[in-house]
Amino acid sequence: MEVDEESKMEATTEPVIVVPMDVDAQTIQESADVAKTTKRKIQDDEDDFNADDLFKEDNNRSNVKLGGMAGEAIKSLDAGFSTLIKIFYQRVFPVTEFYKWLSYGNVQKNYFPNREISFAFENDVVVRHLSYADAAEFKTDLVKNSPAKIDIGPVYNMRPKDKKTVRNNAFHALERELVFDIDMTDYDDIRICCKGADICHKCWDFMTISIKIIDRAIREDFGFKHRIWVYSGRRGVHCWICDERARKLNAELRTAIVKHIEVIKGGEQMIKKVNLGFGPLHPTLVPAMRILEEYFPKTCLVNQDILGTQESWNKILKMTNDEDMRRELDELWLKHPKLTSKQKWEQLLDEYEKRKGRKIASAFRRDVMFQYLYPRLDDKVSTGVNHLLKSPFCVHPKTGRVCVPIIPEECESFDPLTVPTLQTLVEELNSGGPDGRPSVPPSFAPHLAHFKTFIKGMEDEIRASLRAKRVDEDKKLQF
């Protein structure tokens, strides 16, 4: 398989293999052995990867080239996954709605055919640059190959499957939805309830807060209307912003939007990652502050007990940049181990105000809330046009959970631990009843209904825009 000259691959982790688009199942199985000859750095359960970073150039252009995906996740599939996922694609996955979404009213006839789709298989195999003429062709291939994961890429200037018919520099991405990716592991320095890929109701608050803050910003600060929030199937959320002007944003403008939203800056070694100054908050951050103030007492002081241990309270005390106060409070709290985080927080603010004054103490309080609760974005996912992101309605291979949409206005009630699973959906399909087997599994129906509502809103606006253009054209002809 020929690879892009400009493409690069990092040289650590799980072995995976990228194969040509027209291979059969036997070739895929045989190719899995070849994957063991290389490794690629990609985190377990990574939901996205950069199209520009997928391949590694090889001098032997005829060889199958090695790429990357969440190899460890795919290896953990149980024996029944392959059978169940095929049933899921045959009878549950909303192919029609998927096509309607990514065709955007089919105003541009080549919009869906020029979209890159990627399949990841259970033997560490990734098939890149797939593309389909319509929904029927997509479903045929989907059911036939039954991938463990589907990723969605950008819209190119030609059909991705024909990329080898032109020079590399003649094949390029034109546009893609503006997306945001929030991953729970970015809060591991705060969470005490879970670590890594694990989640629970206590730490899910971080995702709820992120949805509330980012959703308001994209609507009110930038005027975007058509967005869909999606549970990643395990430990995070994705947001797809689908307005036409969002899809056409270049990398520079995407970066500007991310910087507008972003507040937390600095790596793991930086103690204080938020500095909003001592004056009034920027108007766009005032709504976020209200959300943080609402959640901070329960999420941080109770659920995550951020002042519960010497290690955790010293992280906050060091943010004061007052070594004398840090030492005094550290000694005080060691002598009184029964003090709660809420009591320690009140003591800290009182002492800080005595030493620095109300204005500086208030700014410190605000900065801590932002540092501990404000959304932590994966910049590269949002700013790069070439990133691939996991499709809505995929099934996570480790949890079996479906990547269902989240209604942002109801995100507080969303429970990631009770979303439909592959097993339960197939059981519902087979359960039957007085009226026979259901065409849509009952637990899946409300999520599909929300997706249809989202699509209808976009299509209604597209039709209204086309009608307005026709009226304008008619007026011009009359003159």
Tab-separated table of C-alpha atoms in Angstrom:
chain	number	residue	atom	x	y	z
A	1	MET	CA	0.000	0.000	0.000
A	2	GLU	CA	1.371	3.371	-0.963
A	3	VAL	CA	1.683	5.894	1.814
A	4	ASP	CA	1.693	9.676	1.908
A	5	GLU	CA	5.184	11.163	1.575
A	6	GLU	CA	4.432	13.786	4.193
A	7	SER	CA	2.973	11.326	6.676
A	8	LYS	CA	4.854	10.397	9.828
A	9	MET	CA	4.403	7.877	12.603
A	10	GLU	CA	5.693	7.975	16.149
A	11	ALA	CA	7.721	4.936	17.071
A	12	THR	CA	6.342	3.583	20.325
A	13	THR	CA	3.341	1.413	21.496
A	14	GLU	CA	0.941	-1.111	20.236
A	15	PRO	CA	1.468	-2.671	16.820
A	16	VAL	CA	-1.163	-1.852	14.219
A	17	ILE	CA	-1.375	-2.129	10.516
A	18	VAL	CA	-2.968	-0.093	7.773
A	19	VAL	CA	-4.131	-2.134	4.812
A	20	PRO	CA	-5.469	-1.276	1.363
A	21	MET	CA	-9.124	-0.452	0.944
A	22	ASP	CA	-10.033	-3.473	-1.188
A	23	VAL	CA	-8.724	-6.298	1.004
A	24	ASP	CA	-10.831	-9.269	2.015
A	25	ALA	CA	-11.278	-10.745	5.490
A	26	GLN	CA	-8.552	-13.347	4.983
A	27	THR	CA	-6.017	-10.706	4.020
A	28	ILE	CA	-6.949	-8.662	7.081
A	29	GLN	CA	-6.438	-11.687	9.313
A	30	GLU	CA	-3.080	-12.521	7.742
A	31	SER	CA	-1.955	-8.915	7.899
A	32	ALA	CA	-2.390	-8.851	11.672
A	33	ASP	CA	0.813	-10.872	12.038
A	34	VAL	CA	2.737	-8.233	10.120
A	35	ALA	CA	1.599	-5.629	12.624
A	36	LYS	CA	3.779	-7.181	15.305
A	37	THR	CA	6.882	-5.828	13.574
A	38	THR	CA	6.267	-2.253	14.640
A	39	LYS	CA	4.772	-0.099	17.344
A	40	ARG	CA	3.047	3.252	17.390
A	41	LYS	CA	2.468	5.694	20.212
A	42	ILE	CA	-1.241	5.904	20.765
A	43	GLN	CA	-3.001	5.757	24.113
A	44	ASP	CA	-5.343	2.962	24.998
A	45	ASP	CA	-8.870	3.989	24.014
A	46	GLU	CA	-7.680	6.990	22.031
A	47	ASP	CA	-10.720	8.330	20.206
A	48	ASP	CA	-8.957	10.398	17.587
A	49	PHE	CA	-5.755	10.543	15.629
A	50	ASN	CA	-4.225	12.867	13.096
A	51	ALA	CA	-4.442	11.903	9.465
A	52	ASP	CA	-1.073	13.544	8.898
A	53	ASP	CA	0.583	11.451	11.622
A	54	LEU	CA	-0.744	8.016	10.783
A	55	PHE	CA	1.824	6.512	8.429
A	56	LYS	CA	5.535	5.914	8.451
A	57	GLU	CA	7.357	6.090	5.156
A	58	ASP	CA	8.972	2.847	3.988
A	59	ASN	CA	11.528	2.490	1.219
A	60	ASN	CA	9.722	-0.573	-0.081
A	61	ARG	CA	6.615	1.072	-1.525
A	62	SER	CA	4.966	-2.248	-2.284
A	63	ASN	CA	4.893	-3.357	1.348
A	64	VAL	CA	1.867	-2.996	3.567
A	65	LYS	CA	2.493	0.075	5.729
A	66	LEU	CA	2.062	0.169	9.466
A	67	GLY	CA	-0.197	2.694	11.112
A	68	GLY	CA	-1.952	3.046	14.430
A	69	MET	CA	-5.054	2.750	16.571
A	70	ALA	CA	-6.009	1.620	20.053
A	71	GLY	CA	-4.499	-1.825	19.728
A	72	GLU	CA	-4.857	-2.829	23.364
A	73	ALA	CA	-8.535	-1.944	23.346
A	74	ILE	CA	-9.210	-4.030	20.270
A	75	LYS	CA	-7.277	-7.008	21.666
A	76	SER	CA	-9.576	-7.154	24.662
A	77	LEU	CA	-12.711	-7.893	22.652
A	78	ASP	CA	-14.544	-10.910	23.941
A	79	ALA	CA	-15.269	-13.830	21.695
A	80	GLY	CA	-18.845	-12.750	20.969
A	81	PHE	CA	-18.089	-9.212	19.894
A	82	SER	CA	-17.659	-9.975	16.189
A	83	THR	CA	-21.053	-11.660	15.985
A	84	LEU	CA	-22.868	-9.015	18.001
A	85	ILE	CA	-21.310	-6.072	16.177
A	86	LYS	CA	-22.432	-7.437	12.815
A	87	ILE	CA	-26.007	-7.651	14.103
A	88	PHE	CA	-25.645	-4.120	15.445
A	89	TYR	CA	-24.556	-2.772	12.049
A	90	GLN	CA	-27.280	-4.713	10.251
A	91	ARG	CA	-30.182	-3.683	12.448
A	92	VAL	CA	-29.293	-0.825	14.795
A	93	PHE	CA	-26.589	1.519	13.498
A	94	PRO	CA	-28.460	4.513	11.971
A	95	VAL	CA	-26.927	4.462	8.489
A	96	THR	CA	-29.664	6.629	6.948
A	97	GLU	CA	-29.268	9.325	9.589
A	98	PHE	CA	-25.477	9.040	9.430
A	99	TYR	CA	-25.653	9.729	5.690
A	100	LYS	CA	-28.115	12.611	6.099
A	101	TRP	CA	-25.888	14.192	8.708
A	102	LEU	CA	-22.674	14.031	6.678
A	103	SER	CA	-24.373	15.030	3.395
A	104	TYR	CA	-25.781	18.301	4.799
A	105	GLY	CA	-28.869	18.361	2.623
A	106	ASN	CA	-26.950	16.914	-0.321
A	107	VAL	CA	-26.553	20.440	-1.676
A	108	GLN	CA	-23.041	19.542	-2.792
A	109	LYS	CA	-23.430	16.173	-4.496
A	110	ASN	CA	-19.841	15.142	-3.814
A	111	TYR	CA	-19.835	16.109	-0.129
A	112	PHE	CA	-20.447	12.640	1.290
A	113	PRO	CA	-18.465	10.775	-1.416
A	114	ASN	CA	-15.445	12.978	-0.672
A	115	ARG	CA	-15.590	12.322	3.077
A	116	GLU	CA	-12.956	10.062	4.589
A	117	ILE	CA	-14.167	7.152	6.687
A	118	SER	CA	-11.749	4.926	8.579
A	119	PHE	CA	-12.385	1.398	9.868
A	120	ALA	CA	-10.475	-0.135	12.775
A	121	PHE	CA	-10.595	-3.907	13.158
A	122	GLU	CA	-10.082	-6.321	16.020
A	123	ASN	CA	-6.661	-7.530	14.845
A	124	ASP	CA	-4.977	-4.133	15.124
A	125	VAL	CA	-5.847	-3.345	11.526
A	126	VAL	CA	-6.786	0.169	10.420
A	127	VAL	CA	-8.186	0.825	6.962
A	128	ARG	CA	-7.787	4.471	5.932
A	129	HIS	CA	-9.223	6.644	3.184
A	130	LEU	CA	-12.466	4.778	2.673
A	131	SER	CA	-15.225	6.698	0.917
A	132	TYR	CA	-18.724	5.874	-0.291
A	133	ALA	CA	-21.099	7.148	-2.949
A	134	ASP	CA	-24.209	6.877	-0.785
A	135	ALA	CA	-25.789	5.323	2.293
A	136	ALA	CA	-26.450	1.982	0.603
A	137	GLU	CA	-22.822	1.512	-0.400
A	138	PHE	CA	-21.672	2.518	3.075
A	139	LYS	CA	-24.012	0.055	4.797
A	140	THR	CA	-22.989	-2.798	2.512
A	141	ASP	CA	-19.338	-2.309	3.399
A	142	LEU	CA	-20.113	-1.668	7.064
A	143	VAL	CA	-22.043	-4.916	7.505
A	144	LYS	CA	-19.629	-6.921	5.379
A	145	ASN	CA	-16.511	-5.833	7.280
A	146	SER	CA	-18.066	-5.076	10.707
A	147	PRO	CA	-15.256	-2.861	12.069
A	148	ALA	CA	-14.651	-2.517	15.781
A	149	LYS	CA	-14.566	1.262	15.391
A	150	ILE	CA	-15.489	3.906	12.809
A	151	ASP	CA	-13.599	7.185	12.570
A	152	ILE	CA	-14.712	10.206	10.571
A	153	GLY	CA	-12.213	12.400	8.765
A	154	PRO	CA	-12.401	15.559	6.667
A	155	VAL	CA	-14.001	16.231	3.303
A	156	TYR	CA	-11.319	16.162	0.611
A	157	ASN	CA	-11.084	17.715	-2.835
A	158	MET	CA	-11.672	14.269	-4.344
A	159	ARG	CA	-12.815	10.822	-3.274
A	160	PRO	CA	-10.307	9.571	-0.681
A	161	LYS	CA	-10.338	6.076	-2.147
A	162	ASP	CA	-8.971	7.570	-5.385
A	163	LYS	CA	-6.085	9.390	-3.705
A	164	LYS	CA	-3.489	7.138	-5.289
A	165	THR	CA	-4.498	8.271	-8.765
A	166	VAL	CA	-2.978	11.722	-8.174
A	167	ARG	CA	0.205	13.164	-6.737
A	168	ASN	CA	0.258	13.522	-2.969
A	169	ASN	CA	0.154	17.313	-3.038
A	170	ALA	CA	-2.948	17.189	-5.254
A	171	PHE	CA	-4.943	15.419	-2.533
A	172	HIS	CA	-5.868	17.662	0.378
A	173	ALA	CA	-8.556	18.251	2.984
A	174	LEU	CA	-11.067	21.026	2.320
A	175	GLU	CA	-13.144	21.179	5.465
A	176	ARG	CA	-14.336	19.387	8.558
A	177	GLU	CA	-16.632	20.023	11.490
A	178	LEU	CA	-15.185	21.998	14.381
A	179	VAL	CA	-14.815	19.413	17.144
A	180	PHE	CA	-13.949	19.372	20.816
A	181	ASP	CA	-12.663	16.379	22.762
A	182	ILE	CA	-12.628	16.235	26.562
A	183	ASP	CA	-11.050	13.202	28.209
A	184	MET	CA	-11.428	12.269	31.865
A	185	THR	CA	-7.770	11.267	32.164
A	186	ASP	CA	-6.856	14.953	31.936
A	187	TYR	CA	-8.378	15.292	35.415
A	188	ASP	CA	-6.347	12.483	36.985
A	189	ASP	CA	-4.328	14.995	38.999
A	190	ILE	CA	-7.587	15.923	40.758
A	191	ARG	CA	-9.665	12.746	40.821
A	192	ILE	CA	-9.442	10.496	43.860
A	193	CYS	CA	-12.468	8.348	43.011
A	194	CYS	CA	-11.036	6.886	39.781
A	195	LYS	CA	-7.922	6.904	37.632
A	196	GLY	CA	-7.133	6.226	33.999
A	197	ALA	CA	-9.994	4.795	31.976
A	198	ASP	CA	-12.307	4.309	34.968
A	199	ILE	CA	-15.202	6.673	35.627
A	200	CYS	CA	-17.988	7.004	38.179
A	201	HIS	CA	-20.814	9.404	38.929
A	202	LYS	CA	-18.578	11.518	41.176
A	203	CYS	CA	-16.003	12.363	38.536
A	204	TRP	CA	-18.511	12.558	35.676
A	205	ASP	CA	-19.260	16.058	37.016
A	206	PHE	CA	-16.115	17.205	35.179
A	207	MET	CA	-17.735	16.229	31.863
A	208	THR	CA	-21.054	17.814	32.805
A	209	ILE	CA	-19.320	21.088	33.656
A	210	SER	CA	-17.340	20.988	30.401
A	211	ILE	CA	-20.480	20.472	28.334
A	212	LYS	CA	-22.277	23.349	30.051
A	213	ILE	CA	-19.401	25.802	29.666
A	214	ILE	CA	-18.353	24.957	26.113
A	215	ASP	CA	-21.909	24.662	24.823
A	216	ARG	CA	-22.734	28.145	26.051
A	217	ALA	CA	-19.552	29.556	24.526
A	218	ILE	CA	-20.081	28.072	21.071
A	219	ARG	CA	-23.684	29.295	21.005
A	220	GLU	CA	-23.430	32.727	22.577
A	221	ASP	CA	-19.851	33.795	21.845
A	222	PHE	CA	-19.629	32.452	18.293
A	223	GLY	CA	-23.260	32.065	17.241
A	224	PHE	CA	-23.018	28.405	16.230
A	225	LYS	CA	-26.346	26.586	16.373
A	226	HIS	CA	-25.951	23.076	15.051
A	227	ARG	CA	-23.904	20.996	17.440
A	228	ILE	CA	-24.120	17.439	18.684
A	229	TRP	CA	-22.524	16.236	21.910
A	230	VAL	CA	-21.580	12.557	22.028
A	231	TYR	CA	-20.438	10.232	24.801
A	232	SER	CA	-17.171	8.573	23.769
A	233	GLY	CA	-18.272	5.183	25.092
A	234	ARG	CA	-15.894	5.142	28.024
A	235	ARG	CA	-14.351	8.192	29.695
A	236	GLY	CA	-15.024	11.345	27.704
A	237	VAL	CA	-17.229	13.440	25.452
A	238	HIS	CA	-16.968	14.873	21.956
A	239	CYS	CA	-18.689	17.878	20.439
A	240	TRP	CA	-19.299	18.223	16.686
A	241	ILE	CA	-20.140	21.761	15.521
A	242	CYS	CA	-21.737	21.437	12.114
A	243	ASP	CA	-22.709	24.946	10.980
A	244	GLU	CA	-21.432	25.639	7.469
A	245	ARG	CA	-19.110	28.416	8.604
A	246	ALA	CA	-17.704	26.146	11.335
A	247	ARG	CA	-16.919	23.446	8.765
A	248	LYS	CA	-15.108	25.933	6.547
A	249	LEU	CA	-12.834	27.332	9.275
A	250	ASN	CA	-9.131	27.094	8.545
A	251	ALA	CA	-6.598	25.970	11.154
A	252	GLU	CA	-5.794	29.550	12.172
A	253	LEU	CA	-9.417	30.399	12.955
A	254	ARG	CA	-9.956	27.101	14.761
A	255	THR	CA	-6.938	27.901	16.908
A	256	ALA	CA	-8.352	31.349	17.684
A	257	ILE	CA	-11.620	29.798	18.879
A	258	VAL	CA	-9.784	27.323	21.091
A	259	LYS	CA	-7.660	30.100	22.599
A	260	HIS	CA	-10.799	32.137	23.269
A	261	ILE	CA	-12.310	29.264	25.241
A	262	GLU	CA	-9.116	28.011	26.869
A	263	VAL	CA	-8.166	29.222	30.344
A	264	ILE	CA	-5.897	26.512	31.764
A	265	LYS	CA	-2.346	26.851	30.449
A	266	GLY	CA	0.890	25.113	31.289
A	267	GLY	CA	2.147	21.569	31.734
A	268	GLU	CA	2.195	19.201	34.685
A	269	GLN	CA	5.193	20.939	36.256
A	270	MET	CA	3.448	24.317	36.443
A	271	ILE	CA	1.835	24.833	39.857
A	272	LYS	CA	-0.541	27.660	38.959
A	273	LYS	CA	-2.089	27.174	35.545
A	274	VAL	CA	-4.723	29.896	35.732
A	275	ASN	CA	-4.097	33.607	36.188
A	276	LEU	CA	-7.146	35.732	35.460
A	277	GLY	CA	-5.809	38.857	37.147
A	278	PHE	CA	-7.318	40.861	39.988
A	279	GLY	CA	-9.923	42.853	38.086
A	280	PRO	CA	-13.399	41.910	36.893
A	281	LEU	CA	-13.719	38.726	34.860
A	282	HIS	CA	-13.982	38.978	31.108
A	283	PRO	CA	-17.728	39.003	30.295
A	284	THR	CA	-17.480	35.695	28.419
A	285	LEU	CA	-16.134	33.974	31.554
A	286	VAL	CA	-18.810	35.264	33.920
A	287	PRO	CA	-21.329	32.519	32.978
A	288	ALA	CA	-18.591	29.911	33.411
A	289	MET	CA	-17.806	31.262	36.872
A	290	ARG	CA	-21.434	30.814	37.914
A	291	ILE	CA	-21.267	27.160	36.886
A	292	LEU	CA	-17.975	26.625	38.713
A	293	GLU	CA	-19.301	28.219	41.898
A	294	GLU	CA	-22.314	25.928	41.741
A	295	TYR	CA	-20.251	22.740	41.405
A	296	PHE	CA	-17.084	23.524	43.386
A	297	PRO	CA	-18.370	22.776	46.921
A	298	LYS	CA	-19.738	19.330	46.083
A	299	THR	CA	-17.409	18.221	43.285
A	300	CYS	CA	-14.107	19.478	44.672
A	301	LEU	CA	-14.533	19.816	48.420
A	302	VAL	CA	-16.688	16.724	48.974
A	303	ASN	CA	-16.439	14.235	46.110
A	304	GLN	CA	-12.755	14.808	45.291
A	305	ASP	CA	-11.735	16.028	48.770
A	306	ILE	CA	-9.072	18.300	47.256
A	307	LEU	CA	-7.723	19.328	50.686
A	308	GLY	CA	-7.975	15.870	52.211
A	309	THR	CA	-4.301	14.883	52.197
A	310	GLN	CA	-1.047	16.734	52.735
A	311	GLU	CA	-0.054	16.130	49.140
A	312	SER	CA	-3.321	17.475	47.751
A	313	TRP	CA	-3.591	20.519	50.026
A	314	ASN	CA	0.000	21.534	49.336
A	315	LYS	CA	-0.835	21.729	45.628
A	316	ILE	CA	-3.294	24.487	46.469
A	317	LEU	CA	-1.213	26.138	49.180
A	318	LYS	CA	1.693	26.500	46.752
A	319	MET	CA	-0.614	28.416	44.418
A	320	THR	CA	-0.745	31.224	46.999
A	321	ASN	CA	2.954	31.951	46.466
A	322	ASP	CA	3.194	32.638	50.213
A	323	GLU	CA	5.607	30.178	51.814
A	324	ASP	CA	5.001	31.372	55.385
A	325	MET	CA	1.260	30.887	55.100
A	326	ARG	CA	1.727	27.544	53.374
A	327	ARG	CA	3.935	26.290	56.196
A	328	GLU	CA	1.588	27.505	58.937
A	329	LEU	CA	-1.531	25.975	57.398
A	330	ASP	CA	0.309	22.779	56.565
A	331	GLU	CA	1.293	22.365	60.226
A	332	LEU	CA	-2.194	23.327	61.421
A	333	TRP	CA	-3.956	20.806	59.214
A	334	LEU	CA	-1.532	18.039	60.158
A	335	LYS	CA	-2.422	18.655	63.820
A	336	HIS	CA	-6.167	18.568	63.051
A	337	PRO	CA	-6.711	15.607	60.709
A	338	LYS	CA	-10.485	15.608	61.222
A	339	LEU	CA	-10.933	18.950	59.493
A	340	THR	CA	-12.913	18.587	56.272
A	341	SER	CA	-11.848	20.047	52.945
A	342	LYS	CA	-14.675	22.559	53.269
A	343	GLN	CA	-13.359	23.753	56.644
A	344	LYS	CA	-9.786	23.950	55.364
A	345	TRP	CA	-10.930	25.898	52.298
A	346	GLU	CA	-12.660	28.474	54.499
A	347	GLN	CA	-9.579	28.743	56.727
A	348	LEU	CA	-7.350	29.223	53.699
A	349	LEU	CA	-9.486	32.003	52.230
A	350	ASP	CA	-9.789	33.776	55.593
A	351	GLU	CA	-6.039	33.653	56.204
A	352	TYR	CA	-5.262	34.742	52.656
A	353	GLU	CA	-7.593	37.724	52.942
A	354	LYS	CA	-5.953	38.785	56.231
A	355	ARG	CA	-2.514	38.732	54.611
A	356	LYS	CA	-3.251	39.958	51.088
A	357	GLY	CA	-6.582	41.742	51.220
A	358	ARG	CA	-10.021	40.882	49.885
A	359	LYS	CA	-9.292	41.667	46.235
A	360	ILE	CA	-6.291	39.333	45.936
A	361	ALA	CA	-7.984	36.617	48.012
A	362	SER	CA	-11.042	36.780	45.775
A	363	ALA	CA	-8.872	36.445	42.669
A	364	PHE	CA	-7.093	33.445	44.212
A	365	ARG	CA	-10.426	31.761	44.996
A	366	ARG	CA	-11.527	32.303	41.420
A	367	ASP	CA	-8.285	30.980	39.923
A	368	VAL	CA	-8.454	27.785	41.989
A	369	MET	CA	-12.011	27.097	40.841
A	370	PHE	CA	-11.037	27.562	37.201
A	371	GLN	CA	-7.917	25.420	37.532
A	372	TYR	CA	-9.773	22.535	39.144
A	373	LEU	CA	-13.059	22.554	37.222
A	374	TYR	CA	-12.765	24.426	33.925
A	375	PRO	CA	-12.771	22.312	30.703
A	376	ARG	CA	-9.422	20.841	29.671
A	377	LEU	CA	-9.319	20.700	25.889
A	378	ASP	CA	-7.240	18.580	23.566
A	379	ASP	CA	-6.118	21.453	21.338
A	380	LYS	CA	-4.846	19.344	18.459
A	381	VAL	CA	-8.201	17.668	17.934
A	382	SER	CA	-9.934	21.039	17.554
A	383	THR	CA	-7.353	22.979	15.557
A	384	GLY	CA	-6.347	20.389	12.969
A	385	VAL	CA	-8.547	19.891	9.923
A	386	ASN	CA	-7.073	16.434	9.324
A	387	HIS	CA	-7.887	14.794	12.639
A	388	LEU	CA	-10.073	11.706	12.621
A	389	LEU	CA	-12.616	11.398	15.417
A	390	LYS	CA	-14.688	8.446	16.542
A	391	SER	CA	-18.129	8.396	14.962
A	392	PRO	CA	-21.306	8.761	16.989
A	393	PHE	CA	-23.067	5.428	17.595
A	394	CYS	CA	-19.853	3.404	17.603
A	395	VAL	CA	-19.586	0.677	20.223
A	396	HIS	CA	-16.640	0.911	22.571
A	397	PRO	CA	-14.913	-2.478	22.399
A	398	LYS	CA	-13.879	-2.573	26.074
A	399	THR	CA	-17.076	-1.356	27.713
A	400	GLY	CA	-19.586	-2.418	25.070
A	401	ARG	CA	-21.264	0.976	25.520
A	402	VAL	CA	-22.693	2.813	22.534
A	403	CYS	CA	-21.432	6.337	21.799
A	404	VAL	CA	-24.830	7.980	22.133
A	405	PRO	CA	-25.646	11.685	21.790
A	406	ILE	CA	-25.996	13.820	24.899
A	407	ILE	CA	-28.640	16.551	25.061
A	408	PRO	CA	-26.612	19.508	26.407
A	409	GLU	CA	-29.607	21.087	28.130
A	410	GLU	CA	-30.106	17.803	30.011
A	411	CYS	CA	-26.464	16.860	30.549
A	412	GLU	CA	-26.851	16.854	34.338
A	413	SER	CA	-29.107	13.820	34.083
A	414	PHE	CA	-26.936	11.924	31.595
A	415	ASP	CA	-25.571	8.715	33.103
A	416	PRO	CA	-22.650	7.171	31.176
A	417	LEU	CA	-22.987	3.937	33.134
A	418	THR	CA	-26.528	3.242	31.925
A	419	VAL	CA	-26.246	3.964	28.200
A	420	PRO	CA	-27.251	1.135	25.835
A	421	THR	CA	-24.684	-1.608	25.426
A	422	LEU	CA	-24.078	-3.906	22.502
A	423	GLN	CA	-25.284	-6.894	24.505
A	424	THR	CA	-28.511	-5.281	25.711
A	425	LEU	CA	-29.380	-3.925	22.260
A	426	VAL	CA	-29.109	-7.356	20.667
A	427	GLU	CA	-31.128	-8.857	23.517
A	428	GLU	CA	-33.841	-6.240	22.969
A	429	LEU	CA	-33.914	-7.006	19.258
A	430	ASN	CA	-34.389	-10.693	19.982
A	431	SER	CA	-36.855	-10.295	22.827
A	432	GLY	CA	-39.961	-9.866	20.689
A	433	GLY	CA	-43.393	-9.194	22.113
A	434	PRO	CA	-47.061	-9.046	21.112
A	435	ASP	CA	-46.156	-7.016	18.026
A	436	GLY	CA	-43.085	-9.044	17.131
A	437	ARG	CA	-39.463	-7.987	17.311
A	438	PRO	CA	-38.849	-4.233	17.660
A	439	SER	CA	-37.392	-2.434	14.656
A	440	VAL	CA	-35.513	-0.117	17.027
A	441	PRO	CA	-34.380	-1.348	20.453
A	442	PRO	CA	-36.337	0.555	23.151
A	443	SER	CA	-33.208	1.741	24.982
A	444	PHE	CA	-31.769	3.061	21.702
A	445	ALA	CA	-34.904	4.878	20.509
A	446	PRO	CA	-34.561	8.134	22.522
A	447	HIS	CA	-30.939	8.586	21.443
A	448	LEU	CA	-31.868	8.062	17.802
A	449	ALA	CA	-34.768	10.508	18.191
A	450	HIS	CA	-32.407	13.191	19.487
A	451	PHE	CA	-30.042	12.597	16.565
A	452	LYS	CA	-32.941	12.916	14.105
A	453	THR	CA	-34.023	16.182	15.736
A	454	PHE	CA	-30.486	17.515	15.409
A	455	ILE	CA	-30.373	16.577	11.697
A	456	LYS	CA	-33.818	18.057	11.019
A	457	GLY	CA	-32.731	21.381	12.497
A	458	MET	CA	-29.800	21.535	10.085
A	459	GLU	CA	-31.866	20.446	7.081
A	460	ASP	CA	-34.589	23.004	7.830
A	461	GLU	CA	-32.001	25.787	7.876
A	462	ILE	CA	-30.395	24.537	4.652
A	463	ARG	CA	-33.780	24.472	2.886
A	464	ALA	CA	-34.629	27.947	4.169
A	465	SER	CA	-31.283	29.230	2.912
A	466	LEU	CA	-31.854	27.714	-0.531
A	467	ARG	CA	-35.342	29.244	-0.737
A	468	ALA	CA	-33.938	32.651	0.189
A	469	LYS	CA	-31.283	32.349	-2.520
A	470	ARG	CA	-33.905	31.453	-5.121
A	471	VAL	CA	-35.994	34.469	-4.132
A	472	ASP	CA	-32.954	36.725	-4.494
A	473	GLU	CA	-32.151	35.238	-7.890
A	474	ASP	CA	-35.743	35.722	-9.062
A	475	LYS	CA	-35.644	39.359	-7.994
A	476	LYS	CA	-32.447	39.905	-9.950
A	477	LEU	CA	-33.987	38.334	-13.056
A	478	GLN	CA	-36.988	40.670	-12.828
A	479	PHE	CA	-34.655	43.609	-13.254
